[in-house]
mmCIF file of C-alpha atoms and ligand atoms in Angstrom:
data_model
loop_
_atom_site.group_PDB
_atom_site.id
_atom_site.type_symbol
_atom_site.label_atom_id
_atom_site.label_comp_id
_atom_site.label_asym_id
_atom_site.label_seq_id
_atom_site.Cartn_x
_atom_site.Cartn_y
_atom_site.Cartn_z
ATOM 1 C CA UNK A 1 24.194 10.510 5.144
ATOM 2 C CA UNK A 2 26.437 9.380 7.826
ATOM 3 C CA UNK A 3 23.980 8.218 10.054
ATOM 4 C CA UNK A 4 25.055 6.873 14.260
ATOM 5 C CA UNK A 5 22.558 5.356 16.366
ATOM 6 C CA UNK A 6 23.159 6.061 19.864
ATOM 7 C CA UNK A 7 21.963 2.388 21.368
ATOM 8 C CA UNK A 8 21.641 -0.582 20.015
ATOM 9 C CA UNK A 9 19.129 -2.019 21.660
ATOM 10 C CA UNK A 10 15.348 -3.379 20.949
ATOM 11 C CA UNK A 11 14.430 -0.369 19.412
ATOM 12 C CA UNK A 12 18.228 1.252 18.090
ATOM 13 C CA UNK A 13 19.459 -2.438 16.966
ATOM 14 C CA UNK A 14 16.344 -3.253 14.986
ATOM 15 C CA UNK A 15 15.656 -0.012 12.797
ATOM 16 C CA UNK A 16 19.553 0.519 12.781
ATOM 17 C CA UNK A 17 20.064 -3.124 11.749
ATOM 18 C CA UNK A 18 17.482 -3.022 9.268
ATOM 19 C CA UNK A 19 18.903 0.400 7.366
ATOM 20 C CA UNK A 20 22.431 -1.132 7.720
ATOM 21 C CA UNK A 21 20.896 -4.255 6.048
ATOM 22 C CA UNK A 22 19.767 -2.583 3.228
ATOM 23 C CA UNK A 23 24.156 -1.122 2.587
ATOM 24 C CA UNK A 24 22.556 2.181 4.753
ATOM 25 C CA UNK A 25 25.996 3.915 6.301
ATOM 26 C CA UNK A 26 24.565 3.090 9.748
ATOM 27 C CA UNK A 27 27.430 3.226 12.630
ATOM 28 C CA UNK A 28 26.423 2.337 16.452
ATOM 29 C CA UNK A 29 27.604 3.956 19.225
ATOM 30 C CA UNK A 30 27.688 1.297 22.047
ATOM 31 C CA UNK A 31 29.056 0.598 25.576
ATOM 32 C CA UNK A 32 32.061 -2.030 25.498
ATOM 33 C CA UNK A 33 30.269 -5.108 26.575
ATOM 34 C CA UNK A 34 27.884 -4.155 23.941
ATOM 35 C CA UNK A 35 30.579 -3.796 21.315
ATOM 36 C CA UNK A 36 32.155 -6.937 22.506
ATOM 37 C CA UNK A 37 28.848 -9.168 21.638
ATOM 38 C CA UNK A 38 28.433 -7.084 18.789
ATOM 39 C CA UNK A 39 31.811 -8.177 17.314
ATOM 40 C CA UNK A 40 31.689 -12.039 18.813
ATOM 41 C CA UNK A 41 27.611 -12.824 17.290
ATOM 42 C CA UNK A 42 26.882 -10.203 14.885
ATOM 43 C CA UNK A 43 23.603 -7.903 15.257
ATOM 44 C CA UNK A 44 21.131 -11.109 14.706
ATOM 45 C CA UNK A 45 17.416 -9.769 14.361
ATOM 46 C CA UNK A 46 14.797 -12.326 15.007
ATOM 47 C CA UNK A 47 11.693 -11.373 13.793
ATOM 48 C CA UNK A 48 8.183 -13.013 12.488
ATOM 49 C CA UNK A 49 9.490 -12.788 9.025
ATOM 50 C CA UNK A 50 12.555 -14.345 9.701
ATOM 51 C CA UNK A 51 16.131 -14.130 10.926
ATOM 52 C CA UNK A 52 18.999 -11.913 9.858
ATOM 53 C CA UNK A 53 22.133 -11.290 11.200
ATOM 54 C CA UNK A 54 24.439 -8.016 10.359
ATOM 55 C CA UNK A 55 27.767 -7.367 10.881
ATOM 56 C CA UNK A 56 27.909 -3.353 12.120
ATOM 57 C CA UNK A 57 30.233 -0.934 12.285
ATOM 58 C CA UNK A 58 30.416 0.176 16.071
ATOM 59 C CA UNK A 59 32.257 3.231 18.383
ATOM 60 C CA UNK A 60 32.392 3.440 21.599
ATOM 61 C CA UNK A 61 32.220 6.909 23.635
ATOM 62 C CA UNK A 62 36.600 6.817 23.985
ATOM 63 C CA UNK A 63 36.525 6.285 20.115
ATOM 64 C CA UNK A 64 33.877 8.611 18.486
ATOM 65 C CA UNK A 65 35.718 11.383 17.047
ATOM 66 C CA UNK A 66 34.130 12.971 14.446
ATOM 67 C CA UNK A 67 30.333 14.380 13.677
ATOM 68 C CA UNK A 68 27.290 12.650 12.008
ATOM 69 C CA UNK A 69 24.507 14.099 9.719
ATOM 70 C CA UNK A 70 22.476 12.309 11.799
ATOM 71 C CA UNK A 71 22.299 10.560 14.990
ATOM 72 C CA UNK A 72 19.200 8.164 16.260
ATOM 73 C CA UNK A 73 18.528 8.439 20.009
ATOM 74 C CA UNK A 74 17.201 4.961 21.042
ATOM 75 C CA UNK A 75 18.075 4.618 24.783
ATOM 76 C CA UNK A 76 16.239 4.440 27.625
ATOM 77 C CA UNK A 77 15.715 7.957 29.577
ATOM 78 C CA UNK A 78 17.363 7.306 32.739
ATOM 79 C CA UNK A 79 20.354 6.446 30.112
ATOM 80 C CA UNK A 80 19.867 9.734 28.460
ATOM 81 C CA UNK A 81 22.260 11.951 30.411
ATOM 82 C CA UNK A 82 25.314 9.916 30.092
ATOM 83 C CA UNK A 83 24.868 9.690 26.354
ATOM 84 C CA UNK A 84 23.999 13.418 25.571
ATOM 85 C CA UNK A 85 27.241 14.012 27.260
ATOM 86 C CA UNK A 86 28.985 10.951 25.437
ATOM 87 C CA UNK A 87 27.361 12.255 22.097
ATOM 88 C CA UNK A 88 28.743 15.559 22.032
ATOM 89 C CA UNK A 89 32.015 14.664 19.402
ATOM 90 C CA UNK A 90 29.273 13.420 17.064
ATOM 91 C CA UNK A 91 27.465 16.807 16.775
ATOM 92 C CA UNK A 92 28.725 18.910 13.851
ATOM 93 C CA UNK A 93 27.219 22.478 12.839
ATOM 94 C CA UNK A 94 24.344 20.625 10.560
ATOM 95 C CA UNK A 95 23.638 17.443 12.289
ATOM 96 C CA UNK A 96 20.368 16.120 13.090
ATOM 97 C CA UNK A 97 18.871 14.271 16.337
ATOM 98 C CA UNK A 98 16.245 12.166 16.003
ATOM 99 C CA UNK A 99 14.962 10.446 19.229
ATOM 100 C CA UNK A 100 12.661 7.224 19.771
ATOM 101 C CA UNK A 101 12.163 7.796 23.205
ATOM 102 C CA UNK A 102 8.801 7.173 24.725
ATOM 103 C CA UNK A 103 7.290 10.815 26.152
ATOM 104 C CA UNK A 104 7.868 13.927 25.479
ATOM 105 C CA UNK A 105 10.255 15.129 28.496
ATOM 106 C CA UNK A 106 13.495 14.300 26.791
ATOM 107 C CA UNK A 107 12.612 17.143 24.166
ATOM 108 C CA UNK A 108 13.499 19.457 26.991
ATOM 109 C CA UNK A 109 16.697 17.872 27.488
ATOM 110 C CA UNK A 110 17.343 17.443 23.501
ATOM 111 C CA UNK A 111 16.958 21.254 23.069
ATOM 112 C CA UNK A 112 18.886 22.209 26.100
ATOM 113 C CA UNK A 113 21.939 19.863 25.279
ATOM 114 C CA UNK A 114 22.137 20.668 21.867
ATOM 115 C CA UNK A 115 19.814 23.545 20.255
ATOM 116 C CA UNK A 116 17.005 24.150 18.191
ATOM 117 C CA UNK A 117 18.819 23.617 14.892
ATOM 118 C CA UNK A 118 19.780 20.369 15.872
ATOM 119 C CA UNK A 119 16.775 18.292 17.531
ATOM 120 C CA UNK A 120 13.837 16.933 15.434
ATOM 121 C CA UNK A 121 11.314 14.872 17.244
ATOM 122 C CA UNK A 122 10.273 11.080 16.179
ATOM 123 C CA UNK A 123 8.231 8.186 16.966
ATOM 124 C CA UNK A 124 8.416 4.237 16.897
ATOM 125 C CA UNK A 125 6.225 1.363 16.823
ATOM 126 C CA UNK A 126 7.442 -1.714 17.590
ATOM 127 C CA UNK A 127 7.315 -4.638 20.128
ATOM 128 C CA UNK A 128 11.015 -5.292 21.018
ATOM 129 C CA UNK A 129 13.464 -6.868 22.849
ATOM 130 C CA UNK A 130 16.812 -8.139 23.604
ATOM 131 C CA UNK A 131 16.874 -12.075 24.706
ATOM 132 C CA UNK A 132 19.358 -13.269 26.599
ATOM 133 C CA UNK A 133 22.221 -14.095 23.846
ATOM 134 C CA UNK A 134 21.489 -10.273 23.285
ATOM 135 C CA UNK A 135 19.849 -10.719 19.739
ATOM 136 C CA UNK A 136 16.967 -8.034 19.035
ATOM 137 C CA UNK A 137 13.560 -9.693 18.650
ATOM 138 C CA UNK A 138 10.899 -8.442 16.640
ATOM 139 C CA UNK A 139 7.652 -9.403 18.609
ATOM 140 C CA UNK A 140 5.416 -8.384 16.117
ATOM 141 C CA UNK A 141 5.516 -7.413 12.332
ATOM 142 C CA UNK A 142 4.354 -3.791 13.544
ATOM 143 C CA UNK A 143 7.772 -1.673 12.706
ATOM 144 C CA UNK A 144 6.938 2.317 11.730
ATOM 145 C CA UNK A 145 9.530 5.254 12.221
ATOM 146 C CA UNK A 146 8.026 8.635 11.985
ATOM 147 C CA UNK A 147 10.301 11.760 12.402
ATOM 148 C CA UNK A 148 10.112 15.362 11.467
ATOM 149 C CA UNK A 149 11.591 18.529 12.579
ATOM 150 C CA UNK A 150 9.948 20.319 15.569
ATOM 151 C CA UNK A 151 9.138 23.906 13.880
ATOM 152 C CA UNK A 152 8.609 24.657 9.927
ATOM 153 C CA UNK A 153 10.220 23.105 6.486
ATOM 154 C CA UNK A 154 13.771 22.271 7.415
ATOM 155 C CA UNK A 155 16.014 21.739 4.471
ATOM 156 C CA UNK A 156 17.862 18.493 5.233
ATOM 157 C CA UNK A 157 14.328 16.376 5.229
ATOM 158 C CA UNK A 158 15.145 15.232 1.971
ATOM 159 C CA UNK A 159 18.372 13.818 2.625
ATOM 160 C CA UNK A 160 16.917 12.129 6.404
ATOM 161 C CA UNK A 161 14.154 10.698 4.404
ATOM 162 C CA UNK A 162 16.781 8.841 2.171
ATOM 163 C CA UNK A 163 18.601 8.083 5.334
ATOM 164 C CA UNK A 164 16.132 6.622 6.814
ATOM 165 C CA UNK A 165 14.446 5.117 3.843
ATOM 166 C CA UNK A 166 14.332 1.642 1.940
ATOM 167 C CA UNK A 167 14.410 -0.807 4.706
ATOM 168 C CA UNK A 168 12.321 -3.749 5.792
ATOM 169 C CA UNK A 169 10.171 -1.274 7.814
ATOM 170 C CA UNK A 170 7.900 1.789 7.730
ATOM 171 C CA UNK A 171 9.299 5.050 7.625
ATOM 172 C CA UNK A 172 7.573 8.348 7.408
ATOM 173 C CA UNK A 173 8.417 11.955 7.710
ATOM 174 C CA UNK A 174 5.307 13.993 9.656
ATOM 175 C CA UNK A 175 4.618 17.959 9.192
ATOM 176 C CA UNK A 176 3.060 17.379 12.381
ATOM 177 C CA UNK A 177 5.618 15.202 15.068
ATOM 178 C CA UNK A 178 4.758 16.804 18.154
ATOM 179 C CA UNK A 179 1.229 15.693 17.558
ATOM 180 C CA UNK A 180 2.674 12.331 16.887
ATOM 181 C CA UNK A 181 4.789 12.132 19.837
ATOM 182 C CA UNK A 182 2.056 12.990 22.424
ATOM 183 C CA UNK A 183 -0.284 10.479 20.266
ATOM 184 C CA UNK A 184 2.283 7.669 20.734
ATOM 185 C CA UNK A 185 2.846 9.007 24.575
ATOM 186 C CA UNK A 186 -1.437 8.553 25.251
ATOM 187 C CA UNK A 187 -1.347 5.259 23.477
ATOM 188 C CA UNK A 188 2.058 3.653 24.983
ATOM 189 C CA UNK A 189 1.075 5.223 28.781
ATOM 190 C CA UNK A 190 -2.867 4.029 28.595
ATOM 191 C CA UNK A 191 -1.812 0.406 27.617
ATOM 192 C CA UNK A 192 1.855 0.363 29.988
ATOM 193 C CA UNK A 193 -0.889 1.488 33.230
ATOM 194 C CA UNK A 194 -3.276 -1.226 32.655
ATOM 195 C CA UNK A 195 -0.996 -3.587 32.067
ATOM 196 C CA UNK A 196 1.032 -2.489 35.668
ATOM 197 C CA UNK A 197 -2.002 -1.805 37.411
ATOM 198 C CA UNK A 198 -3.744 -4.992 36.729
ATOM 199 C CA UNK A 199 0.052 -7.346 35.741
ATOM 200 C CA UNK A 200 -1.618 -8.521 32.821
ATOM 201 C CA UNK A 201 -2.140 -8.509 28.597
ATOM 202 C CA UNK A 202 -4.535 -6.323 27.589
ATOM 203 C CA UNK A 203 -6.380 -9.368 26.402
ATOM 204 C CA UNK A 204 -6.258 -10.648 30.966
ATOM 205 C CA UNK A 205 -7.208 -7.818 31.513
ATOM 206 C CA UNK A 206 -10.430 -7.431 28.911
ATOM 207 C CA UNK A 207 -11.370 -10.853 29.983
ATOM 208 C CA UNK A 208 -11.823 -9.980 33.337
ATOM 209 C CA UNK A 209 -15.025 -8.723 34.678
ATOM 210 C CA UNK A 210 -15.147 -4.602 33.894
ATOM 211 C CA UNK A 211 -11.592 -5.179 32.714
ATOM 212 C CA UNK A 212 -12.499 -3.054 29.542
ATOM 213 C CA UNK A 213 -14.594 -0.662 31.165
ATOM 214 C CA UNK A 214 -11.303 -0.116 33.557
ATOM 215 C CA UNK A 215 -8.908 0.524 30.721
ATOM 216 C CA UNK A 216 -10.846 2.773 28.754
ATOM 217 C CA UNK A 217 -10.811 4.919 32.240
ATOM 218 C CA UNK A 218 -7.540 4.890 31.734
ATOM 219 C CA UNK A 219 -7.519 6.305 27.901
ATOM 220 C CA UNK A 220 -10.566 8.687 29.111
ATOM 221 C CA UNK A 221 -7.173 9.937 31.720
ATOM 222 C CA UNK A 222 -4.990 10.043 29.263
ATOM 223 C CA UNK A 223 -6.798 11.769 27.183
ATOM 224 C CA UNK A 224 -7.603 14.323 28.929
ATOM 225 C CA UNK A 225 -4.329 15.622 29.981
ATOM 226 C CA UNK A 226 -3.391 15.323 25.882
ATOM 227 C CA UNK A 227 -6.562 18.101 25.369
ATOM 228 C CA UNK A 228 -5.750 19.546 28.293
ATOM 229 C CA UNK A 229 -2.525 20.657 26.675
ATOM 230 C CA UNK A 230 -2.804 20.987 23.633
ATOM 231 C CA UNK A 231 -2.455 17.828 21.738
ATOM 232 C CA UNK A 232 -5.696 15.755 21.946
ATOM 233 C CA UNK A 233 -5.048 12.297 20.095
ATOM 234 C CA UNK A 234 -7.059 13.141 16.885
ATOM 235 C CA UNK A 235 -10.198 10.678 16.255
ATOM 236 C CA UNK A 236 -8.224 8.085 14.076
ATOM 237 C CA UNK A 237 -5.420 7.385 17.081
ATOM 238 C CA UNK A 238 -8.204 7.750 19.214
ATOM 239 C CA UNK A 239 -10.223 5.226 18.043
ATOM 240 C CA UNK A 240 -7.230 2.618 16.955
ATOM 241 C CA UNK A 241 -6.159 2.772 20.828
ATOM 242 C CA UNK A 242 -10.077 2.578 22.274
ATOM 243 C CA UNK A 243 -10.105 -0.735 19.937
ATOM 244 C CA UNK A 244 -6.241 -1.756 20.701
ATOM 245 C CA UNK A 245 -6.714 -1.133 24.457
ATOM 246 C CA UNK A 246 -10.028 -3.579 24.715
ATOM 247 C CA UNK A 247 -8.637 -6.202 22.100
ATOM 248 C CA UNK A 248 -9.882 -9.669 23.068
ATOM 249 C CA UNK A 249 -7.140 -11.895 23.154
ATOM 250 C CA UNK A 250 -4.814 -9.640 22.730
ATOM 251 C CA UNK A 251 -1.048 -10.596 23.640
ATOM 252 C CA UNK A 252 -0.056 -6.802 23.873
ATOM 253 C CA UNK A 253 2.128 -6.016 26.653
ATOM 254 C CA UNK A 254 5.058 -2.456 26.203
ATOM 255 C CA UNK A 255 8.691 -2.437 26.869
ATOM 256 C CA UNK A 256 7.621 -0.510 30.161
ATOM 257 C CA UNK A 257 5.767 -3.560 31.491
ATOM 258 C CA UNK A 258 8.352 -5.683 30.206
ATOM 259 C CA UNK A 259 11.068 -4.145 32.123
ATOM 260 C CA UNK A 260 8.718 -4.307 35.338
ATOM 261 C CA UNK A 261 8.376 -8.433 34.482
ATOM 262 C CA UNK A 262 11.944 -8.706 34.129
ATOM 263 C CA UNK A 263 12.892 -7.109 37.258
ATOM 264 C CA UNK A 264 14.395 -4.183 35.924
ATOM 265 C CA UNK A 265 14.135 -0.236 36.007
ATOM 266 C CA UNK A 266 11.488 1.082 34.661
ATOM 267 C CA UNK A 267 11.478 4.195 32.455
ATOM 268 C CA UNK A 268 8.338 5.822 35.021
ATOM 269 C CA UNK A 269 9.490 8.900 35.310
ATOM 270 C CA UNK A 270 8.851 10.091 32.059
ATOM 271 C CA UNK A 271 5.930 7.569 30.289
ATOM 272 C CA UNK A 272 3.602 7.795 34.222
ATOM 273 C CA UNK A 273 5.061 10.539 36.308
ATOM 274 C CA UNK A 274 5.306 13.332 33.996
ATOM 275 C CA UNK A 275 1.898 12.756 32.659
ATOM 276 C CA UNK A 276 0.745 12.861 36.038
ATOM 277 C CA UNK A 277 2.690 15.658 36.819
ATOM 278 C CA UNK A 278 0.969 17.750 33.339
ATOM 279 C CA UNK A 279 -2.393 16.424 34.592
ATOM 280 C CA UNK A 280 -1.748 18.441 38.006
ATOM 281 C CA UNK A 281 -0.430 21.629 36.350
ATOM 282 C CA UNK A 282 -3.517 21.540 33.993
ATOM 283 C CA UNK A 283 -5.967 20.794 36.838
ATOM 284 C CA UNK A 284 -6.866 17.493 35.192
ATOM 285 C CA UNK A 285 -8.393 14.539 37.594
ATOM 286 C CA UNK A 286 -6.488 11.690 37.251
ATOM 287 C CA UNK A 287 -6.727 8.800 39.667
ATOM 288 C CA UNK A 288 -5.632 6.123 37.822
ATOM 289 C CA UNK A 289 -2.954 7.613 36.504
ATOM 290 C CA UNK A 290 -1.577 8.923 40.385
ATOM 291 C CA UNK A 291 -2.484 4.632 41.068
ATOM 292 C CA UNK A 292 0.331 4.041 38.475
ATOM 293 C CA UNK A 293 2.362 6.733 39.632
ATOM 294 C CA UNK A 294 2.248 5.046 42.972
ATOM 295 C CA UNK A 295 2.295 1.499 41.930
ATOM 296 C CA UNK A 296 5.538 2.372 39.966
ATOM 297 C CA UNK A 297 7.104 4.237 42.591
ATOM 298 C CA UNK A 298 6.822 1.584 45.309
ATOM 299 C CA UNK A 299 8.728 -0.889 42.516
ATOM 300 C CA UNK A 300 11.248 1.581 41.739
ATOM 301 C CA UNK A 301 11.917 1.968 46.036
ATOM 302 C CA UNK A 302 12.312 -1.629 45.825
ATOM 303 C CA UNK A 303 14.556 -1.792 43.131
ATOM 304 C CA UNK A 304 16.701 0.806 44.923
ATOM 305 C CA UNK A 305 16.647 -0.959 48.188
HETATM 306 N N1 LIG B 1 11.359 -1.910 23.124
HETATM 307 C C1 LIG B 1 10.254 -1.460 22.550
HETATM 308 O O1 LIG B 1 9.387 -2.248 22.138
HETATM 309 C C2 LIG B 1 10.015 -0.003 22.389
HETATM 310 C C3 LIG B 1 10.774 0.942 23.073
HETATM 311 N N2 LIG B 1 10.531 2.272 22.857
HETATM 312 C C4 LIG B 1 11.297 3.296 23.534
HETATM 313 O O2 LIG B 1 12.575 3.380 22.924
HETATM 314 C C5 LIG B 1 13.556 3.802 23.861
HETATM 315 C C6 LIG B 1 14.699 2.795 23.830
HETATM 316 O O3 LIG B 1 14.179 1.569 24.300
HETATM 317 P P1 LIG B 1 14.788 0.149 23.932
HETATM 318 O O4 LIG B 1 15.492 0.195 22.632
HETATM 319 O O5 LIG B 1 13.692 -0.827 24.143
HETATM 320 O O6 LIG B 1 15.847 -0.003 25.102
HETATM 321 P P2 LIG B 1 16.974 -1.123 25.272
HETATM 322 O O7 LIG B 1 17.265 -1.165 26.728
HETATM 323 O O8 LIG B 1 16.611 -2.376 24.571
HETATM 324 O O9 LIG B 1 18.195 -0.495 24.500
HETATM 325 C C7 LIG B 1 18.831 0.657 24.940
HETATM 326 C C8 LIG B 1 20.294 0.491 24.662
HETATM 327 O O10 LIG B 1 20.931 1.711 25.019
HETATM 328 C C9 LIG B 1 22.226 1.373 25.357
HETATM 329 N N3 LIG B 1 22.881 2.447 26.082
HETATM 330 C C10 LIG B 1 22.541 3.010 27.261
HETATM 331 N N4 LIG B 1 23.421 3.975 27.582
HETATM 332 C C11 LIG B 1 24.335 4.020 26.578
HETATM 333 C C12 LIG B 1 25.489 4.800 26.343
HETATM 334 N N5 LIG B 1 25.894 5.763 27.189
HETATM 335 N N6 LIG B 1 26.206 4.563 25.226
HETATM 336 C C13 LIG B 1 25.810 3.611 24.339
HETATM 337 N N7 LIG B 1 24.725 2.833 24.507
HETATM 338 C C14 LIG B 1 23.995 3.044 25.617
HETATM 339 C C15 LIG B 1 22.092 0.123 26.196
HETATM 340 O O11 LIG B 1 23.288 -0.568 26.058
HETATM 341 P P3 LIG B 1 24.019 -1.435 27.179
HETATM 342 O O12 LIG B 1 23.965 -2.816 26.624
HETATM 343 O O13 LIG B 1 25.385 -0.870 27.224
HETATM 344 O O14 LIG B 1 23.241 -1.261 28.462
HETATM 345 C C16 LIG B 1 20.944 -0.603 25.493
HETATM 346 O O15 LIG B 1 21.386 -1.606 24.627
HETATM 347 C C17 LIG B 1 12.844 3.871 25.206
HETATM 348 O O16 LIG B 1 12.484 5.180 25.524
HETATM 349 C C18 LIG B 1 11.583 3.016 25.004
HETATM 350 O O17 LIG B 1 10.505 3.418 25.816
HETATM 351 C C19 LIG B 1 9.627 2.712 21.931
HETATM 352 C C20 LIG B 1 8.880 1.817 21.230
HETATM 353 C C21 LIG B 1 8.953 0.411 21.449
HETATM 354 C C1 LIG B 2 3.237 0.868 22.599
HETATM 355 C C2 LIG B 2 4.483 0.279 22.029
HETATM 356 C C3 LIG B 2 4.406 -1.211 22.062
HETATM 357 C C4 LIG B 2 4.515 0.643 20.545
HETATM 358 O O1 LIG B 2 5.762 0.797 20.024
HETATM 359 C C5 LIG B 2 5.672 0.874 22.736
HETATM 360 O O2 LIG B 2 6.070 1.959 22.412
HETATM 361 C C6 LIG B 2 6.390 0.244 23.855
HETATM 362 O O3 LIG B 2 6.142 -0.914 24.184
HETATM 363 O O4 LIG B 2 7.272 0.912 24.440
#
């Protein structure tokens, strides 16, 4: 399968990287500055197992000129616009989308860019980042990819699965991604919103005095606007993030906090504010979520300003 990811970034460089790694047919589609450290350092992955560097095979929006079989979203929503737009060359009549995005709101956008036939839905689990040189590091050894399409048996799985197979990572098709997704959204949300609200690891935060008691509010939130519609986290995700988000010691932080650290926008409007803004519709209480909401919206002004 002739497979572009759209980003390569933390999440896009690493899985991309990997599959390429492994003599995948993985091309990037990338900004010029992008390309240019592509071409001058390579794609070098640092991760706890080790370091790798790949030489990919990169377009640019002015040079993408035919379609894919399948293309891997891995930007960051407020990017999403400009490359739906940029992308549209790259769709032919059977071509599959599979995002990584964090939330669910970017379905919407999927579907009403490009069609039902087109846009699967997917999940990934990793702690990434770019350092300054622009290499991807791995944070963790966590790395799992989980896709599937969004309604009934779809005929190209087979051929995605190979796609998207046989790399130094986990990769899984799911009968049931929309579950997935929201489980991910519950679990990435409840642990970005107590690290904001209280600028800490989860393991600061658990050693503080009703630190744990605090961020299981926040899961209790979370949770509820998940039931609320639809798409409760079932007991095994709800327990792993009940034990995640209380961990003691635990270094975890998410890209969402990260960005906030590093000065940088923050991808709040759809991982906070449109969970917030489903809470409301569904008539769920959720006052620590609106405290993140607000938290993140006073950064953001700043940003602006
Ligand atoms: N990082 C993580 O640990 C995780 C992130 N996620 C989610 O994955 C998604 C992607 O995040 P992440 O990979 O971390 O983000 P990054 O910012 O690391 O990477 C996104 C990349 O997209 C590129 N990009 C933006 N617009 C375009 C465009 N028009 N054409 C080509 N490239 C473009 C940027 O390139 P440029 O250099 O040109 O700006 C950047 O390198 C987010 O929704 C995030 O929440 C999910 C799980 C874990
Ligand atoms: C929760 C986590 C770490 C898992 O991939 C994540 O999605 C993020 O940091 O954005």
């Amino acid at each position: 399968m002739r497979t572009l990811f759209a980003g390569a970034g933390a999440t896009g460089g690493y899985f991309g990287g990997r599959l390429a790694e492994r003599g995948k047919d993985i091309t990037f589609l990338v900004r010029p500055p992008r390309a240019a450290t592509l071409a001058r350092r390579g794609l070098r992955i640092h991760s706890p197992a080790g370091e790798t560097t790949i030489h990919p095979r990169t377009v640019t929006a002015a040079t993408l000129d035919g379609p894919f079989d399948l293309i891997v979203l891995a930007v960051k929503s407020f990017a999403l616009d400009q490359i739906l737009a940029d992308l549209k060359p790259a769709i032919g009549p059977a071509t599959v989308v599979v995002p990584l995005l964090n939330g669910m709101r970017h379905l919407d956008t999927l579907l009403e860019a490009f069609g039902p036939s087109h846009v699967w839905g997917g999940v990934c689990m990793i702690a990434g980042t770019l350092n300054d040189e622009g290499d991807v590091v791995q944070m963790s050894g966590m790395h799992k990819l989980t896709y599937g399409p969004l309604t009934g048996p779809d005929d190209r799985l087979a051929a995605v699965t190979e796609a998207l197979s046989g790399a130094d990572f986990e990769s899984r098709a799911s009968d049931d991604i929309v579950q997935e997704m929201w489980e991910k959204w519950v679990f990435l949300a409840s642990t970005g919103i107590v690290n904001i609200l209280m600028r800490g690891t989860i393991g600061e935060v658990e050693a503080a005095p009703g630190g744990a008691a605090l961020a299981l509010a926040v899961v209790d939130e979370a949770l509820a606007v998940a039931e609320a519609a639809g798409h409760r986290s079932r007991p095994p995700q709800e327990a792993f993030l009940r034990t995640s988000i209380t961990a003691e010691g635990s270094p975890t932080t998410t890209s969402m906090y990260r960005d906030l650290t590093a000065g940088a926008p923050v991808e709040a409007g759809t991982i906070v504010d449109d969970l917030v803004a489903r809470a409301e519709k569904l008539g769920v209480p959720v006052p620590l979520l609106h405290a993140a909401r607000v938290n993140l919206a006073v950064y953001q002004a700043r940003l602006g300003s």
